[in-house]
Amino acid sequence: MLIEIKNMTKDYSLGNDIVVPALKGINLAIDKNEYVAIMGPSGSGKSTLMNILGCLDTPTSGHYYFNGTDVSAFDDDELSTMRNREIGFIFQNFNLLPRLNALQNVELPLVYAGVAPAERHDRAIKALERVQLAHRMDHKPSELSGGQRQRVAVARALVTNPGILLADEPTGALDSKTGEEMMRLFHDLHSEGNTIIVITHEQDIANYANRNIFIKDGMISSDTINPNPTIAK
Amino acid sequence: MQFSENITLAVRALADHKMRSFLTMLGIIFGVASVIAMLSIGEGAKREAIAKYQDLGVNNIIIREKNLSDAELEEVRARFSPGLSLNDAAVIMDVVPGVDKVAGQAELSAEVKYTDKTVKSTVIGVTADFLPMMNLKVDKGEVITQRQYDERLKVCVIGAGVANSLFQSENPLGQMVKIEDQWLEVVGVLQSKTLFTETVGELAARDMNTDVYIPLTTFLNRFKPTNTLTSQIQQITVQMDGSGKLVESSKLIDEILKRHHWKQEDYNIVIPYELLKQEEKERQIFNLLLGAIAAISLVVGGIGIMNIMLATVTERTREIGIRRAIGARKADIMSQFVTEAVVISIVGGLIGVILGLTLSLVVSSFTDVSTYIRLYSIVVAFTFSVVVGISFGWLPAKNAANLKPVDSIRYE
């Protein structure tokens, strides 16, 4: 198992001893090279789950094993290293640094990984080639279209060869045609052996994945295999 | 993340907001510049003072006749004080321990004439010891010699200013000049002296370049004072052996003179070295004050950095969130922001050093305030600016590093 979550809860304290439970006992296992969609209405706890899966946050109780290591006990530095090495984030609003060009944005995770400049450069170009954007690598995000920006974000996620790609509403800011292109890219990345977790509230997007997990009121309400995933054109 | 990456990152971040970075730096620039300028002015004044007192001899005790009105003079004489005399000089030499040399000087304000030219001058009768004692050196010719003194020769050594006014390009040596009704042969011309404009203790400021020195014996023999009550000599210069007992010796001299002058205090005793020390002490306080004011402006500059950086951190919350999400540790964010503060203060410090050097140059060339830049003042100002940058960059950087990635990544 790549990811194993056991009896995980997450509470938010609002002060005055008011505690709001966001996750109430999640058990989940995700294998290598799975393509999973996590769905749920807003307030269901799916964002909280994503934050914990992405090592941005830690659970209140329970365990999160990544490749057999208990991440829930990690301190801030160890979580940073985990994010750097094992998590490739793809955000709804891309989250590129506006003052850096595409290449520099893609290089950034490698900077924090301590990779030497020359190697960094090569790997970033390779990642950009993978998303067919090498020809725009000198452009700043503001000079790129939405779809291109999201592809730069995918390249940035891929460049460290992470254990999972974690996409949060990856098509939320894209029109339907560009959105479909994005899902095509995800499909290809999956067939190349990547593990992909997509957080979405759109059934259409979830249909591309092989497995659909529904979260409701902080609990998994259903976990099903999608026998006929949509194939993006 | 390496240090060099941080520098590049910081320089880029600052270059992205040139105006804001410059304004942030301004405080540091002026702070460093004022520290350097203030210290250079202080140091310049100190050097000027040292030079001034060295002219008077740091081992010397100077006893000078008080400037008395005619009425006061009559009063003093009526109380039996004979005024300063060669006898006083001889007694000091005999009685006071640690005395190297004692020289008496008689003075007279007179016009010095050569052909059709005239210059106002102070004619000073001196012993052979005097000129070396005062570090006065000849440019041409010789100083007053023991032989000239003993034989009461009608010779004189003239100051550079006198030589200039009377002889211009002519060689003054061997020429005869007329003072009152006496003809004197010029045997030496002194090197030019920088004049000091401030009064030293009870010694009035004057231009030593307009002095004319003649043997004291000649002076006493040839020039009769118009006022019969005038003392024999006007000044006694005592050179001590350098054992540092200047104050004690001066007290002893005072005792001796009081007795010889029947308790009439018609003289002043000046110890140039003591005045130097005293002035130094006052100057130190003054310099400390100048430095403190300059340092405060540096600290204010630092607060400026902190202020801007705190605003910047809020503005860049999203950026921090993104960096954290892709693997930046707290320490990375921390060092990124501290580096920015340090780069601001280093660049500002360098500009400030240049501005400070320029300022002190401008001050010394356009006013009569002299400045002197010592390396330490540059080092101190620059180091202080970097320290200020680090200390005031610390809090904003810590705030940045402590932002929670979960919250900051979604910050709008």
PDB file of C-alpha atoms in Angstrom, chain A residues 51 56-57 76-77 80 83-84 89 91 93 95 97 99-100 104 108-109 111-112 120 156 168, chain B residues 1 5 12 16-17 318-319 322-330 332 336 405-406 409-410 412:
ATOM      1  CA  ASN A  51      -4.628  18.827   3.305  1.00  0.00           C
ATOM      2  CA  LEU A  56      -0.037  20.361   4.710  1.00  0.00           C
ATOM      3  CA  ASP A  57      -1.769  19.452   7.952  1.00  0.00           C
ATOM      4  CA  ASP A  76       7.068  20.674  10.440  1.00  0.00           C
ATOM      5  CA  ASP A  77      10.446  20.120   8.764  1.00  0.00           C
ATOM      6  CA  SER A  80       8.103  19.936   4.362  1.00  0.00           C
ATOM      7  CA  ARG A  83       5.722  17.559   0.459  1.00  0.00           C
ATOM      8  CA  ASN A  84       8.873  18.273  -1.458  1.00  0.00           C
ATOM      9  CA  PHE A  89       0.292  19.513  -5.848  1.00  0.00           C
ATOM     10  CA  PHE A  91      -4.254  23.538  -7.465  1.00  0.00           C
ATOM     11  CA  ASN A  93      -5.960  28.384  -9.229  1.00  0.00           C
ATOM     12  CA  ASN A  95      -0.590  28.763  -7.602  1.00  0.00           C
ATOM     13  CA  LEU A  97       4.686  32.441  -8.600  1.00  0.00           C
ATOM     14  CA  ARG A  99       7.262  36.890 -11.041  1.00  0.00           C
ATOM     15  CA  LEU A 100       9.009  33.715 -12.092  1.00  0.00           C
ATOM     16  CA  GLN A 104      11.791  28.924 -12.812  1.00  0.00           C
ATOM     17  CA  LEU A 108      11.389  25.712  -7.576  1.00  0.00           C
ATOM     18  CA  PRO A 109      10.711  22.356  -5.845  1.00  0.00           C
ATOM     19  CA  VAL A 111      15.684  24.370  -5.367  1.00  0.00           C
ATOM     20  CA  TYR A 112      14.234  23.332  -2.014  1.00  0.00           C
ATOM     21  CA  ARG A 120      17.649  21.369 -11.939  1.00  0.00           C
ATOM     22  CA  ARG A 156       6.102  21.528 -11.343  1.00  0.00           C
ATOM     23  CA  ASP A 168      -7.490  19.973  -6.071  1.00  0.00           C
TER      24      ASP A 168
ATOM     25  CA  MET B   1      18.408  25.909  -0.158  1.00  0.00           C
ATOM     26  CA  GLU B   5      20.089  31.170  -4.098  1.00  0.00           C
ATOM     27  CA  ARG B  12      15.199  39.786  -7.534  1.00  0.00           C
ATOM     28  CA  ASP B  16      10.795  43.923  -8.557  1.00  0.00           C
ATOM     29  CA  HIS B  17       9.910  46.855  -6.312  1.00  0.00           C
ATOM     30  CA  ARG B 318       0.229  33.474  -0.958  1.00  0.00           C
ATOM     31  CA  GLU B 319       3.795  33.222  -2.239  1.00  0.00           C
ATOM     32  CA  ILE B 322       3.079  28.149  -2.418  1.00  0.00           C
ATOM     33  CA  ARG B 323       6.713  27.830  -1.427  1.00  0.00           C
ATOM     34  CA  ARG B 324       5.765  25.894   1.694  1.00  0.00           C
ATOM     35  CA  ALA B 325       3.443  23.594  -0.279  1.00  0.00           C
ATOM     36  CA  ILE B 326       6.202  22.565  -2.655  1.00  0.00           C
ATOM     37  CA  GLY B 327       8.645  21.851   0.127  1.00  0.00           C
ATOM     38  CA  ALA B 328      10.169  24.989   1.612  1.00  0.00           C
ATOM     39  CA  ARG B 329      10.932  24.506   5.291  1.00  0.00           C
ATOM     40  CA  LYS B 330      10.326  27.227   7.867  1.00  0.00           C
ATOM     41  CA  ASP B 332      14.015  28.424   4.125  1.00  0.00           C
ATOM     42  CA  GLN B 336      14.690  34.212   2.475  1.00  0.00           C
ATOM     43  CA  PRO B 405       0.878  26.529   4.799  1.00  0.00           C
ATOM     44  CA  VAL B 406      -2.748  25.370   4.843  1.00  0.00           C
ATOM     45  CA  ILE B 409      -1.935  28.819   0.256  1.00  0.00           C
ATOM     46  CA  ARG B 410      -5.614  29.836   0.146  1.00  0.00           C
ATOM     47  CA  GLU B 412      -6.442  35.914  -1.304  1.00  0.00           C
TER      48      GLU B 412
END
